[in-house]
Amino acid sequence: SDVLLLPNGDVAIADPGASRVLVIAFPTAQLRQVITIEGGAPTALACDSQGRTYIADPANRTIYRYDTLWRRDPSFPRGSADLDAPAFLASPMKASGFACNCAEDCGGSCGGACGDHATGPQAVIYTLNDGKIIGLDERGYRVAELDPAPLLLSPPALSFGQGGSLFFADPALPGHEPVKLTGLTLTGDGRIKD
């Protein structure tokens, strides 16, 4: 299962045993939405830069995309995405229509004016699928396939401090002090301690 803090402050919880995703208001814990995944087992959640939520469902061999009002996008992903068992999801912090290689490293914000953009659309969501990282574009087509081995060599974002305190070092902000997650400690098996 997975837990995701949504851009509006709600919390989404993947519940694969019950084939559903629960959306809960934070901090009141009022149930806002139940997304039922027929015959599925939603295991991973992510949001893109537009606030859309992605749900990985390895049981149905797909990824679902929902808008901010929890309407499912039936055109995502395309059949040619050919997913076997998508697990784990990640979305770029800022998606654009281009993969940019310009000297300013603009991430595509120059709109192609620099003339040094890679061909083809950029991925809006990534998943680990059959040992490879697969990127899907805005239309749901497979646009990237990466070997995850080099990424496994980077330091973990979560670390422990004295007394079991948990710290988060945002990989998007290298060189910044890690954020202490006050009041959260983990047990030896990785669960949040009560």
PDB file of C-alpha atoms in Angstrom:
ATOM      1  CA  SER A   1       0.000   0.000   0.000  1.00  0.00           C
ATOM      2  CA  ASP A   2       1.002   3.643  -0.379  1.00  0.00           C
ATOM      3  CA  VAL A   3       0.102   7.000   1.141  1.00  0.00           C
ATOM      4  CA  LEU A   4       0.161  10.274  -0.797  1.00  0.00           C
ATOM      5  CA  LEU A   5      -0.282  13.862   0.381  1.00  0.00           C
ATOM      6  CA  LEU A   6      -2.333  15.526  -2.348  1.00  0.00           C
ATOM      7  CA  PRO A   7      -1.799  19.126  -3.520  1.00  0.00           C
ATOM      8  CA  ASN A   8      -5.080  20.217  -1.862  1.00  0.00           C
ATOM      9  CA  GLY A   9      -3.943  18.842   1.518  1.00  0.00           C
ATOM     10  CA  ASP A  10      -6.020  15.643   1.452  1.00  0.00           C
ATOM     11  CA  VAL A  11      -4.402  12.241   1.948  1.00  0.00           C
ATOM     12  CA  ALA A  12      -4.835   9.337  -0.499  1.00  0.00           C
ATOM     13  CA  ILE A  13      -4.284   5.796   0.764  1.00  0.00           C
ATOM     14  CA  ALA A  14      -3.864   2.798  -1.545  1.00  0.00           C
ATOM     15  CA  ASP A  15      -5.615  -0.235  -0.062  1.00  0.00           C
ATOM     16  CA  PRO A  16      -4.736  -3.197  -2.334  1.00  0.00           C
ATOM     17  CA  GLY A  17      -6.447  -5.761  -0.091  1.00  0.00           C
ATOM     18  CA  ALA A  18      -9.804  -4.059  -0.631  1.00  0.00           C
ATOM     19  CA  SER A  19      -9.116  -3.022  -4.263  1.00  0.00           C
ATOM     20  CA  ARG A  20      -9.565   0.669  -3.526  1.00  0.00           C
ATOM     21  CA  VAL A  21      -8.001   4.052  -2.851  1.00  0.00           C
ATOM     22  CA  LEU A  22      -9.349   6.118   0.021  1.00  0.00           C
ATOM     23  CA  VAL A  23      -9.177   9.926  -0.069  1.00  0.00           C
ATOM     24  CA  ILE A  24      -9.303  11.441   3.397  1.00  0.00           C
ATOM     25  CA  ALA A  25      -9.494  15.091   4.471  1.00  0.00           C
ATOM     26  CA  PHE A  26      -6.514  16.096   6.574  1.00  0.00           C
ATOM     27  CA  PRO A  27      -6.491  16.659   9.540  1.00  0.00           C
ATOM     28  CA  THR A  28     -10.189  15.872  10.178  1.00  0.00           C
ATOM     29  CA  ALA A  29      -9.956  12.327   8.726  1.00  0.00           C
ATOM     30  CA  GLN A  30     -13.323  12.766   6.987  1.00  0.00           C
ATOM     31  CA  LEU A  31     -13.692  10.305   4.111  1.00  0.00           C
ATOM     32  CA  ARG A  32     -13.981  12.331   0.892  1.00  0.00           C
ATOM     33  CA  GLN A  33     -13.780   9.700  -1.835  1.00  0.00           C
ATOM     34  CA  VAL A  34     -13.505   5.948  -2.369  1.00  0.00           C
ATOM     35  CA  ILE A  35     -12.010   4.936  -5.706  1.00  0.00           C
ATOM     36  CA  THR A  36     -12.799   1.262  -6.367  1.00  0.00           C
ATOM     37  CA  ILE A  37     -10.444  -0.605  -8.705  1.00  0.00           C
ATOM     38  CA  GLU A  38     -12.409  -3.593 -10.022  1.00  0.00           C
ATOM     39  CA  GLY A  39     -10.319  -6.765  -9.805  1.00  0.00           C
ATOM     40  CA  GLY A  40      -7.280  -4.680  -8.936  1.00  0.00           C
ATOM     41  CA  ALA A  41      -4.771  -4.110  -6.203  1.00  0.00           C
ATOM     42  CA  PRO A  42      -3.643  -0.461  -6.186  1.00  0.00           C
ATOM     43  CA  THR A  43      -0.163  -0.360  -4.696  1.00  0.00           C
ATOM     44  CA  ALA A  44       1.416   3.003  -5.575  1.00  0.00           C
ATOM     45  CA  LEU A  45       0.272   6.623  -5.882  1.00  0.00           C
ATOM     46  CA  ALA A  46       1.748   9.827  -7.333  1.00  0.00           C
ATOM     47  CA  CYS A  47       0.651  13.303  -8.439  1.00  0.00           C
ATOM     48  CA  ASP A  48       1.950  15.198 -11.454  1.00  0.00           C
ATOM     49  CA  SER A  49       2.616  18.928 -11.774  1.00  0.00           C
ATOM     50  CA  GLN A  50      -1.029  19.497 -12.782  1.00  0.00           C
ATOM     51  CA  GLY A  51      -2.421  17.849  -9.631  1.00  0.00           C
ATOM     52  CA  ARG A  52      -3.620  14.695 -11.395  1.00  0.00           C
ATOM     53  CA  THR A  53      -3.287  11.468  -9.415  1.00  0.00           C
ATOM     54  CA  TYR A  54      -1.793   8.263 -10.822  1.00  0.00           C
ATOM     55  CA  ILE A  55      -2.560   4.833  -9.371  1.00  0.00           C
ATOM     56  CA  ALA A  56      -0.367   1.811 -10.156  1.00  0.00           C
ATOM     57  CA  ASP A  57      -2.330  -1.431 -10.334  1.00  0.00           C
ATOM     58  CA  PRO A  58      -0.078  -4.431 -11.006  1.00  0.00           C
ATOM     59  CA  ALA A  59      -3.018  -6.864 -10.755  1.00  0.00           C
ATOM     60  CA  ASN A  60      -4.614  -5.251 -13.835  1.00  0.00           C
ATOM     61  CA  ARG A  61      -1.212  -4.447 -15.414  1.00  0.00           C
ATOM     62  CA  THR A  62      -1.933  -0.731 -15.731  1.00  0.00           C
ATOM     63  CA  ILE A  63      -1.675   2.778 -14.327  1.00  0.00           C
ATOM     64  CA  TYR A  64      -4.840   4.839 -13.910  1.00  0.00           C
ATOM     65  CA  ARG A  65      -4.913   8.634 -14.107  1.00  0.00           C
ATOM     66  CA  TYR A  66      -7.524  10.750 -12.311  1.00  0.00           C
ATOM     67  CA  ASP A  67      -8.132  14.487 -12.544  1.00  0.00           C
ATOM     68  CA  THR A  68      -8.467  16.719  -9.471  1.00  0.00           C
ATOM     69  CA  LEU A  69     -12.204  15.880  -9.255  1.00  0.00           C
ATOM     70  CA  TRP A  70     -11.431  12.123  -9.259  1.00  0.00           C
ATOM     71  CA  ARG A  71     -12.686  11.464 -12.773  1.00  0.00           C
ATOM     72  CA  ARG A  72     -10.757   8.645 -14.432  1.00  0.00           C
ATOM     73  CA  ASP A  73      -9.031   9.372 -17.760  1.00  0.00           C
ATOM     74  CA  PRO A  74     -10.063   6.352 -19.895  1.00  0.00           C
ATOM     75  CA  SER A  75      -7.443   7.161 -22.548  1.00  0.00           C
ATOM     76  CA  PHE A  76      -4.494   6.718 -20.162  1.00  0.00           C
ATOM     77  CA  PRO A  77      -2.346   4.729 -20.633  1.00  0.00           C
ATOM     78  CA  ARG A  78      -2.411   3.647 -24.250  1.00  0.00           C
ATOM     79  CA  GLY A  79      -2.317  -0.063 -24.995  1.00  0.00           C
ATOM     80  CA  SER A  80       1.130   0.323 -26.509  1.00  0.00           C
ATOM     81  CA  ALA A  81       2.503   1.232 -23.053  1.00  0.00           C
ATOM     82  CA  ASP A  82       2.613  -2.563 -22.513  1.00  0.00           C
ATOM     83  CA  LEU A  83       2.975  -2.693 -18.723  1.00  0.00           C
ATOM     84  CA  ASP A  84       3.414  -6.018 -16.942  1.00  0.00           C
ATOM     85  CA  ALA A  85       3.380  -5.170 -13.245  1.00  0.00           C
ATOM     86  CA  PRO A  86       3.799  -1.450 -12.603  1.00  0.00           C
ATOM     87  CA  ALA A  87       5.070  -0.774  -9.099  1.00  0.00           C
ATOM     88  CA  PHE A  88       6.232   2.447  -7.491  1.00  0.00           C
ATOM     89  CA  LEU A  89       5.422   5.749  -9.169  1.00  0.00           C
ATOM     90  CA  ALA A  90       7.318   9.018  -9.525  1.00  0.00           C
ATOM     91  CA  SER A  91       6.459  12.219 -11.340  1.00  0.00           C
ATOM     92  CA  PRO A  92       8.878  14.958 -12.412  1.00  0.00           C
ATOM     93  CA  MET A  93       8.538  18.105 -10.296  1.00  0.00           C
ATOM     94  CA  LYS A  94       8.013  20.250 -13.388  1.00  0.00           C
ATOM     95  CA  ALA A  95       6.832  18.672 -16.599  1.00  0.00           C
ATOM     96  CA  SER A  96       6.997  20.421 -19.954  1.00  0.00           C
ATOM     97  CA  GLY A  97       6.327  19.455 -23.529  1.00  0.00           C
ATOM     98  CA  PHE A  98      10.026  19.087 -24.324  1.00  0.00           C
ATOM     99  CA  ALA A  99      13.052  17.343 -22.898  1.00  0.00           C
ATOM    100  CA  CYS A 100      15.561  20.199 -22.927  1.00  0.00           C
ATOM    101  CA  ASN A 101      19.305  20.005 -23.496  1.00  0.00           C
ATOM    102  CA  CYS A 102      20.001  23.726 -23.683  1.00  0.00           C
ATOM    103  CA  ALA A 103      22.875  25.347 -21.789  1.00  0.00           C
ATOM    104  CA  GLU A 104      20.466  27.141 -19.448  1.00  0.00           C
ATOM    105  CA  ASP A 105      18.928  23.784 -18.387  1.00  0.00           C
ATOM    106  CA  CYS A 106      15.519  25.412 -18.620  1.00  0.00           C
ATOM    107  CA  GLY A 107      13.583  22.155 -18.413  1.00  0.00           C
ATOM    108  CA  GLY A 108      11.695  23.106 -21.556  1.00  0.00           C
ATOM    109  CA  SER A 109      10.489  26.516 -20.331  1.00  0.00           C
ATOM    110  CA  CYS A 110      12.138  28.198 -23.329  1.00  0.00           C
ATOM    111  CA  GLY A 111       9.432  26.483 -25.424  1.00  0.00           C
ATOM    112  CA  GLY A 112      11.999  25.209 -27.890  1.00  0.00           C
ATOM    113  CA  ALA A 113      13.431  28.667 -28.658  1.00  0.00           C
ATOM    114  CA  CYS A 114      16.965  27.507 -27.936  1.00  0.00           C
ATOM    115  CA  GLY A 115      16.615  24.818 -30.622  1.00  0.00           C
ATOM    116  CA  ASP A 116      18.382  22.206 -28.506  1.00  0.00           C
ATOM    117  CA  HIS A 117      15.517  19.983 -27.427  1.00  0.00           C
ATOM    118  CA  ALA A 118      15.388  16.226 -27.650  1.00  0.00           C
ATOM    119  CA  THR A 119      12.782  14.927 -30.038  1.00  0.00           C
ATOM    120  CA  GLY A 120       9.565  13.573 -28.682  1.00  0.00           C
ATOM    121  CA  PRO A 121       7.414  14.274 -25.654  1.00  0.00           C
ATOM    122  CA  GLN A 122       8.620  14.190 -22.059  1.00  0.00           C
ATOM    123  CA  ALA A 123       7.418  11.680 -19.467  1.00  0.00           C
ATOM    124  CA  VAL A 124       4.821  12.886 -16.951  1.00  0.00           C
ATOM    125  CA  ILE A 125       4.947   9.701 -14.840  1.00  0.00           C
ATOM    126  CA  TYR A 126       7.553   6.991 -14.241  1.00  0.00           C
ATOM    127  CA  THR A 127       7.021   3.466 -12.933  1.00  0.00           C
ATOM    128  CA  LEU A 128       9.205   0.511 -12.077  1.00  0.00           C
ATOM    129  CA  ASN A 129       8.023  -2.259 -14.401  1.00  0.00           C
ATOM    130  CA  ASP A 130       9.767  -5.605 -14.913  1.00  0.00           C
ATOM    131  CA  GLY A 131      13.092  -4.312 -13.579  1.00  0.00           C
ATOM    132  CA  LYS A 132      13.110  -1.183 -15.769  1.00  0.00           C
ATOM    133  CA  ILE A 133      11.985   2.370 -15.135  1.00  0.00           C
ATOM    134  CA  ILE A 134       9.321   3.212 -17.730  1.00  0.00           C
ATOM    135  CA  GLY A 135       8.260   6.775 -18.544  1.00  0.00           C
ATOM    136  CA  LEU A 136       4.820   7.552 -19.958  1.00  0.00           C
ATOM    137  CA  ASP A 137       4.010  10.840 -21.682  1.00  0.00           C
ATOM    138  CA  GLU A 138       0.947  13.060 -21.401  1.00  0.00           C
ATOM    139  CA  ARG A 139      -0.951  10.857 -23.862  1.00  0.00           C
ATOM    140  CA  GLY A 140      -0.079   7.621 -22.055  1.00  0.00           C
ATOM    141  CA  TYR A 141       2.554   6.400 -24.511  1.00  0.00           C
ATOM    142  CA  ARG A 142       5.851   4.860 -23.426  1.00  0.00           C
ATOM    143  CA  VAL A 143       8.571   7.446 -24.069  1.00  0.00           C
ATOM    144  CA  ALA A 144      11.449   6.298 -21.858  1.00  0.00           C
ATOM    145  CA  GLU A 145      13.009   3.091 -20.600  1.00  0.00           C
ATOM    146  CA  LEU A 146      15.824   3.413 -18.065  1.00  0.00           C
ATOM    147  CA  ASP A 147      18.063   1.030 -16.181  1.00  0.00           C
ATOM    148  CA  PRO A 148      17.505   1.744 -12.458  1.00  0.00           C
ATOM    149  CA  ALA A 149      20.945   0.479 -11.366  1.00  0.00           C
ATOM    150  CA  PRO A 150      22.700   3.911 -11.458  1.00  0.00           C
ATOM    151  CA  LEU A 151      19.853   5.453  -9.461  1.00  0.00           C
ATOM    152  CA  LEU A 152      20.268   2.871  -6.706  1.00  0.00           C
ATOM    153  CA  LEU A 153      23.730   4.278  -5.997  1.00  0.00           C
ATOM    154  CA  SER A 154      22.328   7.643  -4.827  1.00  0.00           C
ATOM    155  CA  PRO A 155      21.912   8.193  -1.070  1.00  0.00           C
ATOM    156  CA  PRO A 156      18.479   7.462   0.396  1.00  0.00           C
ATOM    157  CA  ALA A 157      16.126  10.423   0.926  1.00  0.00           C
ATOM    158  CA  LEU A 158      15.054   9.148   4.365  1.00  0.00           C
ATOM    159  CA  SER A 159      17.577   8.696   7.152  1.00  0.00           C
ATOM    160  CA  PHE A 160      17.623   8.139  10.896  1.00  0.00           C
ATOM    161  CA  GLY A 161      19.054  10.453  13.528  1.00  0.00           C
ATOM    162  CA  GLN A 162      19.622  10.070  17.246  1.00  0.00           C
ATOM    163  CA  GLY A 163      16.802   8.353  19.107  1.00  0.00           C
ATOM    164  CA  GLY A 164      15.277   7.027  15.890  1.00  0.00           C
ATOM    165  CA  SER A 165      14.196  10.450  14.564  1.00  0.00           C
ATOM    166  CA  LEU A 166      13.397  10.440  10.875  1.00  0.00           C
ATOM    167  CA  PHE A 167      14.901  12.960   8.415  1.00  0.00           C
ATOM    168  CA  PHE A 168      14.025  13.712   4.780  1.00  0.00           C
ATOM    169  CA  ALA A 169      16.702  15.074   2.428  1.00  0.00           C
ATOM    170  CA  ASP A 170      14.871  16.314  -0.673  1.00  0.00           C
ATOM    171  CA  PRO A 171      16.821  15.023  -3.710  1.00  0.00           C
ATOM    172  CA  ALA A 172      15.559  18.038  -5.683  1.00  0.00           C
ATOM    173  CA  LEU A 173      17.365  20.385  -3.261  1.00  0.00           C
ATOM    174  CA  PRO A 174      20.924  19.059  -2.933  1.00  0.00           C
ATOM    175  CA  GLY A 175      23.026  20.815  -0.306  1.00  0.00           C
ATOM    176  CA  HIS A 176      20.024  21.863   1.827  1.00  0.00           C
ATOM    177  CA  GLU A 177      19.630  20.670   5.404  1.00  0.00           C
ATOM    178  CA  PRO A 178      17.369  17.612   5.755  1.00  0.00           C
ATOM    179  CA  VAL A 179      13.921  18.228   7.223  1.00  0.00           C
ATOM    180  CA  LYS A 180      13.310  16.526  10.572  1.00  0.00           C
ATOM    181  CA  LEU A 181       9.972  14.725  10.550  1.00  0.00           C
ATOM    182  CA  THR A 182       9.076  15.610  14.122  1.00  0.00           C
ATOM    183  CA  GLY A 183       7.167  13.022  16.072  1.00  0.00           C
ATOM    184  CA  LEU A 184       7.722  10.269  13.514  1.00  0.00           C
ATOM    185  CA  THR A 185       9.890   7.311  14.387  1.00  0.00           C
ATOM    186  CA  LEU A 186      10.006   3.925  12.755  1.00  0.00           C
ATOM    187  CA  THR A 187      10.094   0.454  14.205  1.00  0.00           C
ATOM    188  CA  GLY A 188      12.770  -2.016  13.132  1.00  0.00           C
ATOM    189  CA  ASP A 189      10.503  -3.340  10.369  1.00  0.00           C
ATOM    190  CA  GLY A 190       9.940   0.143   8.887  1.00  0.00           C
ATOM    191  CA  ARG A 191       6.480   0.876  10.314  1.00  0.00           C
ATOM    192  CA  ILE A 192       5.572   4.160  11.995  1.00  0.00           C
ATOM    193  CA  LYS A 193       5.875   3.786  15.753  1.00  0.00           C
ATOM    194  CA  ASP A 194       2.762   4.722  17.767  1.00  0.00           C
TER     195      ASP A 194
END
